[in-house]
Short mmCIF file of C-alpha atoms in Angstrom, two decimals:
data_model
loop_
_atom_site.label_atom_id
_atom_site.label_comp_id
_atom_site.label_asym_id
_atom_site.label_seq_id
_atom_site.Cartn_x
_atom_site.Cartn_y
_atom_site.Cartn_z
CA MET A 27 -0.10 -0.11 -0.07
CA CYS A 28 0.74 3.49 -0.64
CA GLN A 29 -0.01 7.02 0.23
CA LEU A 30 -1.14 9.98 -2.15
CA LEU A 31 -0.93 13.29 -2.22
CA GLY A 32 -2.19 16.04 -4.52
CA LEU A 33 -2.80 19.80 -4.99
CA ASN A 34 -4.99 21.30 -7.33
CA CYS A 35 -4.42 25.47 -6.94
CA ALA A 36 -6.35 28.67 -8.73
CA THR A 37 -2.65 30.38 -8.77
CA PRO A 38 0.76 28.74 -8.76
CA THR A 39 1.56 27.50 -5.19
CA ASP A 40 4.26 25.58 -3.64
CA ALA A 41 3.67 22.63 -1.54
CA THR A 42 6.44 23.09 0.63
CA PHE A 43 4.47 22.63 3.53
CA SER A 44 2.33 19.61 2.64
CA PHE A 45 4.86 17.78 1.48
CA THR A 46 6.87 18.18 4.77
CA GLY A 47 4.23 16.21 6.70
CA PHE A 48 3.67 14.02 3.89
CA ARG A 49 7.28 12.88 3.24
CA GLU A 50 7.71 11.78 6.76
CA ARG A 51 5.29 9.21 6.03
CA GLY A 52 7.87 7.92 3.42
CA GLY A 53 10.08 6.21 6.10
CA ASN A 54 9.43 8.20 9.24
CA THR A 55 5.90 8.49 10.45
CA ASP A 56 4.89 5.29 8.36
CA HIS A 57 6.25 2.57 6.46
CA HIS A 58 5.82 3.86 2.73
CA ALA A 59 9.77 3.62 2.26
CA ASP A 60 10.11 1.84 -1.04
CA GLY A 61 10.44 4.88 -2.84
CA TRP A 62 8.49 7.96 -3.67
CA GLY A 63 7.83 10.82 -6.33
CA ILE A 64 6.64 14.05 -7.17
CA ALA A 65 5.06 15.53 -10.23
CA PHE A 66 4.83 19.42 -10.74
CA PHE A 67 2.77 20.99 -13.93
CA GLU A 68 4.09 23.87 -14.86
CA GLY A 69 1.46 25.44 -17.69
CA LYS A 70 1.84 22.09 -20.05
CA GLY A 71 5.14 21.55 -18.97
CA LEU A 72 6.47 19.01 -16.12
CA ARG A 73 8.80 18.13 -13.91
CA LEU A 74 8.69 14.63 -12.16
CA PHE A 75 11.08 13.69 -9.42
CA LEU A 76 11.28 9.89 -9.06
CA ASP A 77 13.49 7.64 -6.40
CA HIS A 78 13.46 4.69 -4.85
CA GLU A 79 15.03 5.64 -1.69
CA SER A 80 12.49 6.44 1.10
CA ALA A 81 11.47 10.05 0.76
CA ALA A 82 12.21 11.07 4.59
CA GLN A 83 15.91 9.85 3.89
CA SER A 84 16.07 10.86 0.00
CA PRO A 85 18.72 13.89 -0.84
CA MET A 86 16.40 14.91 -3.34
CA ALA A 87 13.08 15.30 -1.37
CA GLN A 88 15.55 17.31 1.10
CA PHE A 89 16.45 19.50 -1.69
CA LEU A 90 13.13 20.10 -2.81
CA GLN A 91 11.90 20.96 0.46
CA ALA A 92 14.47 24.10 0.48
CA TYR A 93 13.72 24.58 -3.34
CA PRO A 94 9.88 25.16 -3.51
CA LEU A 95 8.37 24.65 -7.11
CA LYS A 96 5.00 26.59 -7.89
CA SER A 97 2.44 24.42 -9.56
CA ARG A 98 -1.21 24.57 -10.05
CA ASN A 99 -1.30 20.82 -10.02
CA ILE A 100 1.07 18.37 -7.86
CA VAL A 101 0.70 14.61 -7.81
CA ALA A 102 2.95 12.86 -4.95
CA HIS A 103 3.07 9.30 -3.73
CA VAL A 104 5.43 7.27 -1.30
CA ARG A 105 5.32 3.58 -2.24
CA LYS A 106 5.03 0.74 0.08
CA ALA A 107 6.39 -2.24 -2.24
CA THR A 108 3.44 -4.63 -2.61
CA VAL A 109 3.30 -5.93 -6.32
CA GLY A 110 6.22 -5.30 -8.54
CA GLU A 111 10.35 -4.92 -7.18
CA VAL A 112 11.42 -1.55 -5.65
CA ALA A 113 12.98 0.21 -8.93
CA LEU A 114 12.75 3.14 -10.25
CA GLU A 115 10.49 2.15 -13.19
CA ASN A 116 8.11 1.30 -10.55
CA ALA A 117 8.06 4.41 -8.60
CA HIS A 118 4.94 6.68 -9.23
CA PRO A 119 3.35 9.06 -10.47
CA PHE A 120 3.52 7.70 -13.75
CA VAL A 121 3.20 9.61 -17.14
CA ARG A 122 2.15 9.52 -20.45
CA GLU A 123 1.40 11.87 -23.27
CA LEU A 124 -1.74 11.84 -24.69
CA TRP A 125 -3.23 14.43 -27.20
CA GLY A 126 -0.53 16.43 -26.69
CA ARG A 127 -0.53 16.94 -22.93
CA GLN A 128 0.83 15.24 -20.17
CA TRP A 129 -0.86 12.94 -17.94
CA VAL A 130 0.15 12.01 -14.42
CA PHE A 131 -0.81 8.93 -12.24
CA ALA A 132 -0.61 7.55 -8.72
CA HIS A 133 -2.28 4.73 -7.17
CA ASN A 134 -2.83 3.35 -4.00
CA GLY A 135 -4.11 0.01 -3.49
CA ASP A 136 -3.89 -3.35 -5.16
CA LEU A 137 -5.55 -4.85 -8.27
CA LYS A 138 -5.23 -8.71 -8.01
CA ASP A 139 -4.78 -10.67 -11.25
CA TYR A 140 -5.25 -7.82 -12.92
CA GLU A 141 -4.30 -7.89 -16.56
CA PRO A 142 -5.89 -5.57 -18.57
CA LYS A 143 -5.87 -6.12 -22.68
CA LEU A 144 -3.57 -3.34 -23.61
CA HIS A 145 -3.88 -3.37 -27.71
CA SER A 146 -3.24 -0.22 -28.00
CA HIS A 147 0.09 2.08 -27.77
CA PHE A 148 0.21 2.69 -24.13
CA ARG A 149 2.60 -0.15 -22.42
CA PRO A 150 3.68 -0.44 -18.85
CA VAL A 151 7.50 -0.14 -18.46
CA GLY A 152 7.25 -1.53 -14.84
CA THR A 153 5.89 -4.38 -13.51
CA THR A 154 3.25 -2.49 -11.51
CA ASP A 155 -0.83 -3.00 -11.21
CA SER A 156 -0.90 0.45 -10.98
CA GLU A 157 0.92 1.23 -14.17
CA ARG A 158 -1.08 -1.32 -15.97
CA ALA A 159 -4.26 0.45 -15.16
CA PHE A 160 -2.74 3.73 -16.03
CA CYS A 161 -1.92 2.62 -19.19
CA TRP A 162 -5.44 0.87 -19.71
CA LEU A 163 -7.21 4.03 -18.71
CA MET A 164 -5.08 6.19 -21.16
CA GLN A 165 -5.81 3.47 -23.99
CA GLU A 166 -9.76 3.67 -23.19
CA LEU A 167 -10.09 7.56 -22.64
CA HIS A 168 -8.14 7.81 -26.39
CA LYS A 169 -10.86 5.53 -27.82
CA SER A 170 -13.64 7.42 -26.08
CA HIS A 171 -12.52 10.85 -27.55
CA ALA A 172 -10.51 12.09 -31.33
CA GLY A 173 -9.09 15.00 -29.14
CA LEU A 174 -8.76 16.54 -25.54
CA PRO A 175 -12.25 16.61 -24.43
CA SER A 176 -13.54 19.25 -21.67
CA VAL A 177 -12.88 18.17 -17.94
CA ARG A 178 -16.85 17.13 -17.70
CA GLU A 179 -16.40 14.80 -20.56
CA LEU A 180 -13.54 13.08 -19.33
CA THR A 181 -15.12 12.71 -15.87
CA ALA A 182 -18.26 11.45 -17.34
CA THR A 183 -15.82 9.05 -19.49
CA LEU A 184 -13.43 8.09 -16.28
CA ARG A 185 -16.92 7.28 -14.21
CA GLU A 186 -17.59 4.78 -17.17
CA LEU A 187 -14.37 3.21 -16.73
CA ILE A 188 -13.25 2.96 -12.87
CA PRO A 189 -15.71 0.33 -12.09
CA GLN A 190 -14.26 -2.18 -14.87
CA VAL A 191 -10.93 -1.79 -12.64
CA THR A 192 -12.52 -1.74 -9.02
CA ARG A 193 -13.24 -4.94 -9.40
CA PHE A 194 -9.86 -6.13 -8.86
CA GLY A 195 -9.54 -4.37 -6.10
CA ASN A 196 -8.85 -1.09 -4.39
CA PHE A 197 -8.30 2.03 -6.68
CA ASN A 198 -7.33 5.00 -5.20
CA PHE A 199 -5.62 7.41 -7.67
CA LEU A 200 -4.68 10.83 -8.53
CA LEU A 201 -4.80 11.74 -12.05
CA SER A 202 -3.94 15.21 -13.79
CA ASN A 203 -3.76 16.61 -17.08
CA GLY A 204 -2.10 19.81 -15.60
CA GLU A 205 -5.77 21.46 -16.11
CA ALA A 206 -7.69 19.31 -13.59
CA LEU A 207 -7.42 16.98 -11.04
CA TRP A 208 -9.04 13.98 -10.70
CA ALA A 209 -9.37 11.98 -7.33
CA HIS A 210 -10.98 8.47 -6.79
CA CYS A 211 -11.30 7.01 -3.67
CA SER A 212 -12.17 3.26 -2.84
CA THR A 213 -10.91 2.96 0.93
CA ASN A 214 -9.21 5.96 2.01
CA LEU A 215 -8.78 9.38 0.79
CA HIS A 216 -9.54 12.85 2.67
CA TRP A 217 -9.72 16.43 0.94
CA LEU A 218 -10.21 19.99 1.78
CA VAL A 219 -10.01 23.43 0.29
CA ARG A 220 -7.31 26.21 1.87
CA GLN A 221 -8.76 29.67 0.82
CA HIS A 222 -9.62 33.00 2.29
CA PRO A 223 -9.81 33.73 4.91
CA PHE A 224 -6.89 31.79 5.52
CA ALA A 225 -6.41 29.84 8.77
CA LEU A 226 -3.24 28.06 11.08
CA ALA A 227 -2.42 24.45 10.28
CA THR A 228 -0.40 22.37 12.03
CA LEU A 229 1.27 19.17 10.49
CA LYS A 230 0.51 15.71 12.08
CA ASP A 231 3.96 14.34 11.23
CA CYS A 232 6.23 16.88 12.12
CA ASP A 233 6.27 20.12 14.45
CA TRP A 234 5.27 22.89 11.95
CA THR A 235 2.54 25.20 12.39
CA VAL A 236 2.18 27.69 9.37
CA ASP A 237 -0.25 30.60 9.23
CA PHE A 238 -1.44 30.34 5.49
CA ALA A 239 -3.17 33.62 6.32
CA THR A 240 0.64 35.60 5.94
CA MET A 241 1.63 33.38 3.10
CA ASN A 242 -1.39 34.05 0.59
CA GLN A 243 -3.28 36.82 -0.86
CA PRO A 244 -7.20 36.26 -1.19
CA GLY A 245 -7.79 34.84 -4.74
CA ASP A 246 -5.45 32.45 -3.95
CA ARG A 247 -7.06 28.62 -3.26
CA ALA A 248 -5.60 25.39 -2.96
CA ALA A 249 -7.37 21.92 -2.78
CA VAL A 250 -5.63 19.14 -1.16
CA ILE A 251 -6.07 15.53 -1.72
CA VAL A 252 -4.65 13.11 0.69
CA THR A 253 -4.62 9.47 1.98
CA THR A 254 -5.05 10.54 5.49
CA PRO A 255 -5.60 13.91 6.53
CA LEU A 256 -2.18 15.90 7.04
CA THR A 257 -3.03 18.31 9.89
CA SER A 258 -4.68 18.19 13.10
CA ASN A 259 -6.38 21.68 13.11
CA GLU A 260 -8.23 21.52 9.57
CA GLN A 261 -11.58 20.37 8.39
CA TRP A 262 -10.82 17.22 6.39
CA THR A 263 -13.26 15.72 3.95
CA ALA A 264 -13.26 11.94 3.97
CA PHE A 265 -14.20 10.64 0.54
CA GLN A 266 -16.99 8.34 0.20
CA PRO A 267 -16.27 4.87 -1.31
CA ASN A 268 -16.10 4.93 -4.90
CA GLU A 269 -16.64 8.67 -5.32
CA LEU A 270 -14.67 10.40 -7.93
CA LYS A 271 -14.04 14.06 -7.61
CA VAL A 272 -12.37 16.39 -10.18
CA PHE A 273 -10.85 19.57 -9.04
CA VAL A 274 -10.40 22.83 -11.18
CA ASP A 275 -9.12 25.99 -10.09
CA GLY A 276 -8.70 25.01 -6.37
CA LEU A 277 -12.31 23.49 -6.18
CA PRO A 278 -14.32 20.58 -6.51
CA LEU A 279 -15.96 20.60 -9.91
CA GLU A 280 -19.48 19.86 -8.77
CA MET B 26 20.99 26.40 -31.21
CA CYS B 27 21.71 24.28 -28.27
CA GLN B 28 24.41 22.11 -27.42
CA LEU B 29 24.09 18.02 -26.43
CA LEU B 30 25.92 15.55 -24.25
CA GLY B 31 25.22 12.02 -23.98
CA LEU B 32 27.11 9.29 -22.24
CA ASN B 33 26.59 5.47 -22.92
CA CYS B 34 28.45 3.29 -20.11
CA ALA B 35 29.52 -0.34 -19.59
CA THR B 36 28.86 0.14 -16.01
CA PRO B 37 26.85 2.56 -13.94
CA THR B 38 28.87 6.06 -14.38
CA ASP B 39 28.53 9.49 -12.59
CA ALA B 40 28.52 12.28 -15.00
CA THR B 41 29.46 14.82 -12.80
CA PHE B 42 33.03 15.50 -14.52
CA SER B 43 31.23 15.81 -18.18
CA PHE B 44 27.81 17.70 -16.72
CA THR B 45 30.03 20.11 -14.79
CA GLY B 46 32.19 21.54 -17.79
CA PHE B 47 28.84 21.39 -19.82
CA ARG B 48 26.87 23.32 -17.86
CA GLU B 49 28.91 26.33 -17.66
CA ARG B 50 27.91 26.58 -21.41
CA GLY B 51 24.58 27.15 -20.41
CA GLY B 52 24.83 30.78 -19.38
CA ASN B 53 28.91 31.15 -18.25
CA THR B 54 31.12 30.13 -21.26
CA ASP B 55 28.18 29.97 -23.86
CA HIS B 56 25.18 31.51 -24.62
CA HIS B 57 22.65 28.51 -24.14
CA ALA B 58 21.00 29.81 -21.39
CA ASP B 59 17.22 29.35 -22.08
CA GLY B 60 16.99 25.97 -20.31
CA TRP B 61 18.27 23.00 -19.81
CA GLY B 62 17.54 19.12 -19.22
CA ILE B 63 19.30 16.08 -18.37
CA ALA B 64 17.86 12.41 -18.14
CA PHE B 65 19.44 9.09 -16.35
CA PHE B 66 18.41 5.84 -17.32
CA GLU B 67 18.69 3.48 -14.38
CA GLY B 68 17.65 0.15 -15.92
CA LYS B 69 14.25 0.84 -17.67
CA GLY B 70 13.57 3.62 -15.32
CA LEU B 71 14.17 7.15 -15.71
CA ARG B 72 15.26 10.46 -14.09
CA LEU B 73 14.57 13.52 -15.90
CA PHE B 74 15.09 17.16 -14.77
CA LEU B 75 14.21 19.74 -16.73
CA ASP B 76 14.38 23.61 -16.31
CA HIS B 77 13.80 26.76 -17.95
CA GLU B 78 16.45 28.47 -16.15
CA SER B 79 20.25 28.65 -17.28
CA ALA B 80 21.95 25.83 -16.39
CA ALA B 81 25.06 27.71 -15.31
CA GLN B 82 22.70 29.07 -12.33
CA SER B 83 20.45 26.85 -11.62
CA PRO B 84 19.88 25.23 -7.97
CA MET B 85 18.74 21.82 -9.50
CA ALA B 86 21.73 21.79 -11.83
CA GLN B 87 23.81 22.66 -8.91
CA PHE B 88 22.31 19.67 -6.72
CA LEU B 89 22.82 17.50 -9.18
CA GLN B 90 26.32 18.18 -9.26
CA ALA B 91 26.64 17.70 -5.27
CA TYR B 92 24.64 14.29 -5.51
CA PRO B 93 26.02 12.24 -8.64
CA LEU B 94 23.21 9.83 -10.02
CA LYS B 95 24.93 6.62 -11.53
CA SER B 96 23.51 5.49 -15.05
CA ARG B 97 24.34 4.01 -17.97
CA ASN B 98 23.00 6.19 -20.52
CA ILE B 99 22.63 10.10 -20.08
CA VAL B 100 21.39 12.59 -22.52
CA ALA B 101 21.59 16.30 -21.75
CA HIS B 102 20.76 19.50 -23.63
CA VAL B 103 21.41 23.32 -22.65
CA ARG B 104 19.10 25.07 -24.96
CA LYS B 105 19.47 28.47 -27.03
CA ALA B 106 15.82 29.20 -27.60
CA THR B 107 14.98 29.98 -31.55
CA VAL B 108 12.07 28.28 -32.40
CA GLY B 109 9.62 27.99 -29.48
CA GLU B 110 9.16 30.04 -26.42
CA VAL B 111 10.87 29.63 -23.23
CA ALA B 112 8.74 27.38 -21.58
CA LEU B 113 9.27 23.98 -19.68
CA GLU B 114 7.21 22.09 -22.09
CA ASN B 115 10.22 23.49 -24.64
CA ALA B 116 12.86 21.91 -22.93
CA HIS B 117 14.82 19.27 -24.04
CA PRO B 118 15.30 16.17 -23.60
CA PHE B 119 11.83 15.08 -24.41
CA VAL B 120 10.59 11.10 -23.45
CA ARG B 121 7.72 9.06 -24.88
CA GLU B 122 7.04 5.41 -24.28
CA LEU B 123 7.07 2.93 -26.75
CA TRP B 124 6.74 -0.76 -26.71
CA GLY B 125 7.31 -0.48 -23.35
CA ARG B 126 10.44 1.48 -22.83
CA GLN B 127 11.03 4.87 -22.14
CA TRP B 128 12.38 7.23 -25.15
CA VAL B 129 14.53 10.50 -24.55
CA PHE B 130 15.87 12.50 -27.03
CA ALA B 131 17.28 15.59 -27.48
CA HIS B 132 18.06 18.07 -30.75
CA ASN B 133 20.60 20.67 -32.04
CA GLY B 134 19.53 22.53 -34.92
CA ASP B 135 16.80 24.04 -36.77
CA LEU B 136 14.39 22.62 -38.91
CA LYS B 137 12.62 25.08 -41.19
CA ASP B 138 9.03 25.05 -41.60
CA TYR B 139 8.83 21.32 -40.66
CA GLU B 140 5.32 20.25 -40.04
CA PRO B 141 5.02 16.57 -40.56
CA LYS B 142 2.28 14.78 -40.40
CA LEU B 143 1.42 13.24 -37.01
CA HIS B 144 -1.63 11.14 -37.51
CA SER B 145 -0.65 8.50 -34.80
CA HIS B 146 -0.28 8.93 -31.36
CA PHE B 147 2.45 10.78 -30.69
CA ARG B 148 1.57 14.57 -30.53
CA PRO B 149 4.00 17.51 -29.28
CA VAL B 150 3.24 19.03 -25.99
CA GLY B 151 5.20 21.84 -26.79
CA THR B 152 5.74 23.96 -29.51
CA THR B 153 9.47 23.45 -30.75
CA ASP B 154 10.54 21.63 -34.35
CA SER B 155 12.62 19.36 -32.00
CA GLU B 156 9.48 17.74 -30.53
CA ARG B 157 7.49 17.42 -33.78
CA ALA B 158 10.69 15.79 -35.03
CA PHE B 159 11.14 13.29 -32.26
CA CYS B 160 7.34 12.71 -32.09
CA TRP B 161 7.76 11.70 -35.95
CA LEU B 162 10.26 9.46 -35.51
CA MET B 163 8.37 7.63 -32.99
CA GLN B 164 5.51 7.18 -34.89
CA GLU B 165 7.73 6.05 -37.88
CA LEU B 166 9.32 3.53 -35.38
CA HIS B 167 6.36 2.61 -34.06
CA LYS B 168 4.96 1.95 -37.65
CA SER B 169 8.10 -0.06 -38.67
CA HIS B 170 8.13 -2.56 -36.12
CA ALA B 171 5.38 -4.61 -34.21
CA GLY B 172 7.57 -4.80 -31.27
CA LEU B 173 11.09 -3.73 -29.63
CA PRO B 174 13.33 -4.54 -32.38
CA SER B 175 17.37 -5.07 -31.80
CA VAL B 176 19.79 -2.24 -31.90
CA ARG B 177 20.66 -3.05 -34.99
CA GLU B 178 17.36 -3.54 -36.63
CA LEU B 179 16.46 0.03 -35.00
CA THR B 180 19.82 1.72 -36.32
CA ALA B 181 18.99 0.54 -39.88
CA THR B 182 15.27 2.06 -39.41
CA LEU B 183 16.33 5.38 -38.69
CA ARG B 184 18.89 5.56 -41.44
CA GLU B 185 16.09 5.22 -43.46
CA LEU B 186 13.88 7.76 -41.49
CA ILE B 187 16.56 10.49 -41.27
CA PRO B 188 17.14 11.87 -44.52
CA GLN B 189 13.21 12.74 -44.36
CA VAL B 190 14.04 15.06 -41.45
CA THR B 191 17.41 16.66 -42.71
CA ARG B 192 15.92 18.18 -45.57
CA PHE B 193 14.74 20.52 -43.41
CA GLY B 194 17.58 21.45 -41.94
CA ASN B 195 20.11 20.96 -38.98
CA PHE B 196 19.56 17.65 -37.29
CA ASN B 197 22.01 16.81 -34.58
CA PHE B 198 20.48 14.56 -32.11
CA LEU B 199 20.94 12.43 -29.33
CA LEU B 200 18.54 9.33 -28.69
CA SER B 201 18.42 6.74 -26.00
CA ASN B 202 15.83 3.79 -24.58
CA GLY B 203 18.08 3.00 -22.05
CA GLU B 204 19.93 0.04 -24.09
CA ALA B 205 21.46 1.82 -26.63
CA LEU B 206 22.40 5.90 -27.49
CA TRP B 207 22.01 6.82 -30.85
CA ALA B 208 23.97 9.90 -32.09
CA HIS B 209 23.29 11.96 -35.59
CA CYS B 210 25.16 14.86 -36.63
CA SER B 211 24.40 17.28 -39.32
CA THR B 212 26.82 19.79 -38.69
CA ASN B 213 28.72 19.54 -35.16
CA LEU B 214 29.24 16.35 -32.87
CA HIS B 215 32.28 14.95 -31.76
CA TRP B 216 32.91 11.81 -29.28
CA LEU B 217 35.19 9.91 -27.78
CA VAL B 218 35.72 6.69 -25.34
CA ARG B 219 36.91 6.42 -21.87
CA GLN B 220 38.56 3.33 -20.89
CA HIS B 221 41.24 1.53 -19.32
CA PRO B 222 44.39 2.61 -19.62
CA PHE B 223 42.26 5.72 -18.06
CA ALA B 224 44.30 9.05 -18.30
CA LEU B 225 43.93 13.05 -17.04
CA ALA B 226 41.32 15.38 -18.62
CA THR B 227 41.16 18.61 -18.38
CA LEU B 228 37.75 20.58 -18.50
CA LYS B 229 37.85 23.52 -21.00
CA ASP B 230 34.73 25.29 -19.81
CA CYS B 231 36.26 25.58 -16.29
CA ASP B 232 39.20 25.09 -14.11
CA TRP B 233 39.15 21.39 -13.16
CA THR B 234 41.38 18.19 -13.87
CA VAL B 235 40.85 14.31 -12.91
CA ASP B 236 42.42 11.43 -13.21
CA PHE B 237 39.87 9.08 -14.21
CA ALA B 238 42.59 6.14 -13.30
CA THR B 239 41.82 6.78 -9.63
CA MET B 240 38.32 6.97 -10.27
CA ASN B 241 37.58 3.57 -12.62
CA GLN B 242 38.08 0.13 -12.56
CA PRO B 243 39.19 -1.93 -15.65
CA GLY B 244 35.56 -3.16 -16.94
CA ASP B 245 34.60 0.44 -17.05
CA ARG B 246 34.35 2.20 -20.32
CA ALA B 247 31.80 5.38 -21.27
CA ALA B 248 31.77 6.83 -24.87
CA VAL B 249 30.89 10.56 -24.68
CA ILE B 250 29.33 12.51 -27.47
CA VAL B 251 29.15 16.20 -27.03
CA THR B 252 28.67 18.86 -29.61
CA THR B 253 32.03 20.71 -29.05
CA PRO B 254 34.59 18.54 -27.24
CA LEU B 255 34.43 19.21 -23.64
CA THR B 256 38.23 18.63 -22.65
CA SER B 257 41.79 20.14 -23.69
CA ASN B 258 43.84 16.90 -23.49
CA GLU B 259 41.55 14.17 -24.76
CA GLN B 260 41.19 12.73 -28.21
CA TRP B 261 38.09 13.50 -29.54
CA THR B 262 36.51 12.49 -33.09
CA ALA B 263 34.57 14.65 -35.24
CA PHE B 264 31.26 13.20 -36.54
CA GLN B 265 31.18 13.59 -40.38
CA PRO B 266 28.20 15.36 -41.89
CA ASN B 267 25.28 12.88 -41.74
CA GLU B 268 26.81 10.58 -39.86
CA LEU B 269 24.53 8.15 -37.39
CA LYS B 270 26.07 6.08 -34.59
CA VAL B 271 25.11 3.94 -32.01
CA PHE B 272 27.00 3.40 -28.73
CA VAL B 273 26.48 0.14 -26.58
CA ASP B 274 28.11 -0.70 -23.50
CA GLY B 275 30.33 2.52 -23.91
CA LEU B 276 31.36 1.13 -27.27
CA PRO B 277 30.44 2.33 -31.17
CA LEU B 278 28.68 -0.47 -32.43
CA GLU B 279 30.62 -0.95 -36.22
#
């Protein structure tokens, strides 16, 4: 099993606070020490950092904490290997290009005996069930639309596709194309929106409190999606089982 | 115009020495200050670092210099923007998945009025002629082979494809799938092999001499391919115009 972290923001935001708590789960406060990764969209461009070391010990994670990258869509993952060996090609998030956009995917859960028909051009590089599921989603999205559809159309297609995966097991995932962030819960996923009036937040996984009011402008807004709540004094909402939400500009799209 | 650096090695090798000289060309000793990137294969896995800042000033380049990653196939690029704005999605190397392998591509040269028919599933994310050429190469390789062919077969296919691009302009490029590194020269590309008995090397772009004999074992071997020679006291061989070479295990394949 693994843990997921996603941010979808109205304005470019750095993830330092949330990532600092989250990376502790990669070996310190939790046992997800078999690799980690984080992807930052910058417009249509993407920066992806992958490591098969533990996030808590990784010099690269340390560097990113000291050198904040601002992004409107961020997807991060700490891994506890269950299917697929500990190797760089098995580290999430995974990336593929579709319709001239980068797509980023991270998964938490196990899909048992999941061998989808990958008859198109999205093939797994590694050996995880997660990357197979991602390749299948990309293949089916590609078959369903001739070009990049609207976020609402994509969401409708995903709602049709997801049940074909969930019958193999737990499929908590984050997916982004830099425009929107989709979050699906099978078992465990929480979210909140940080916006004006901003308040204090205290991390659960390490000793750090910030006052977001001093760091943000009124137009700033960030939706944070995470496996288990990152802070002790913010109102996190649990996803329902089988709930898919899509976030745009820091808000869930109704 | 841009500059290219590639390493193909018999054993996992860190690129610190060569990258240190090379990154100086990204804004200090040369004017390629509109972004940079470097890709490190680790088995089938890939670490890609992209930045639209100058390589000479970039904190991320500084970090990589202090935190050497070992790899058998490395492709790096410093960019002087000519076609396509300075944006992260226009930074080389570009990456696509084909046949369950990652493919990495970096280009130096201008392709005039180059608008290939991209009727398949490889689409550019950014606006460079380079990424269009890479998408076209991936598309045509995919059409030519049902699955991953041998390095020799791939080389033969590339020899057929490249002339269809070079009539639009200069097409110096590096391409790797983690197994081999292909290097094509239109105008300017040099290479050498560092192997036993290892010798001293002194960078041209900054004041640094290393004795590779103290850092390597007899079985180590690295082919280095670069736009213009990195060192003043090694024997660099210039590519011929329109020459394609492929490197495997640190040696050119004859």
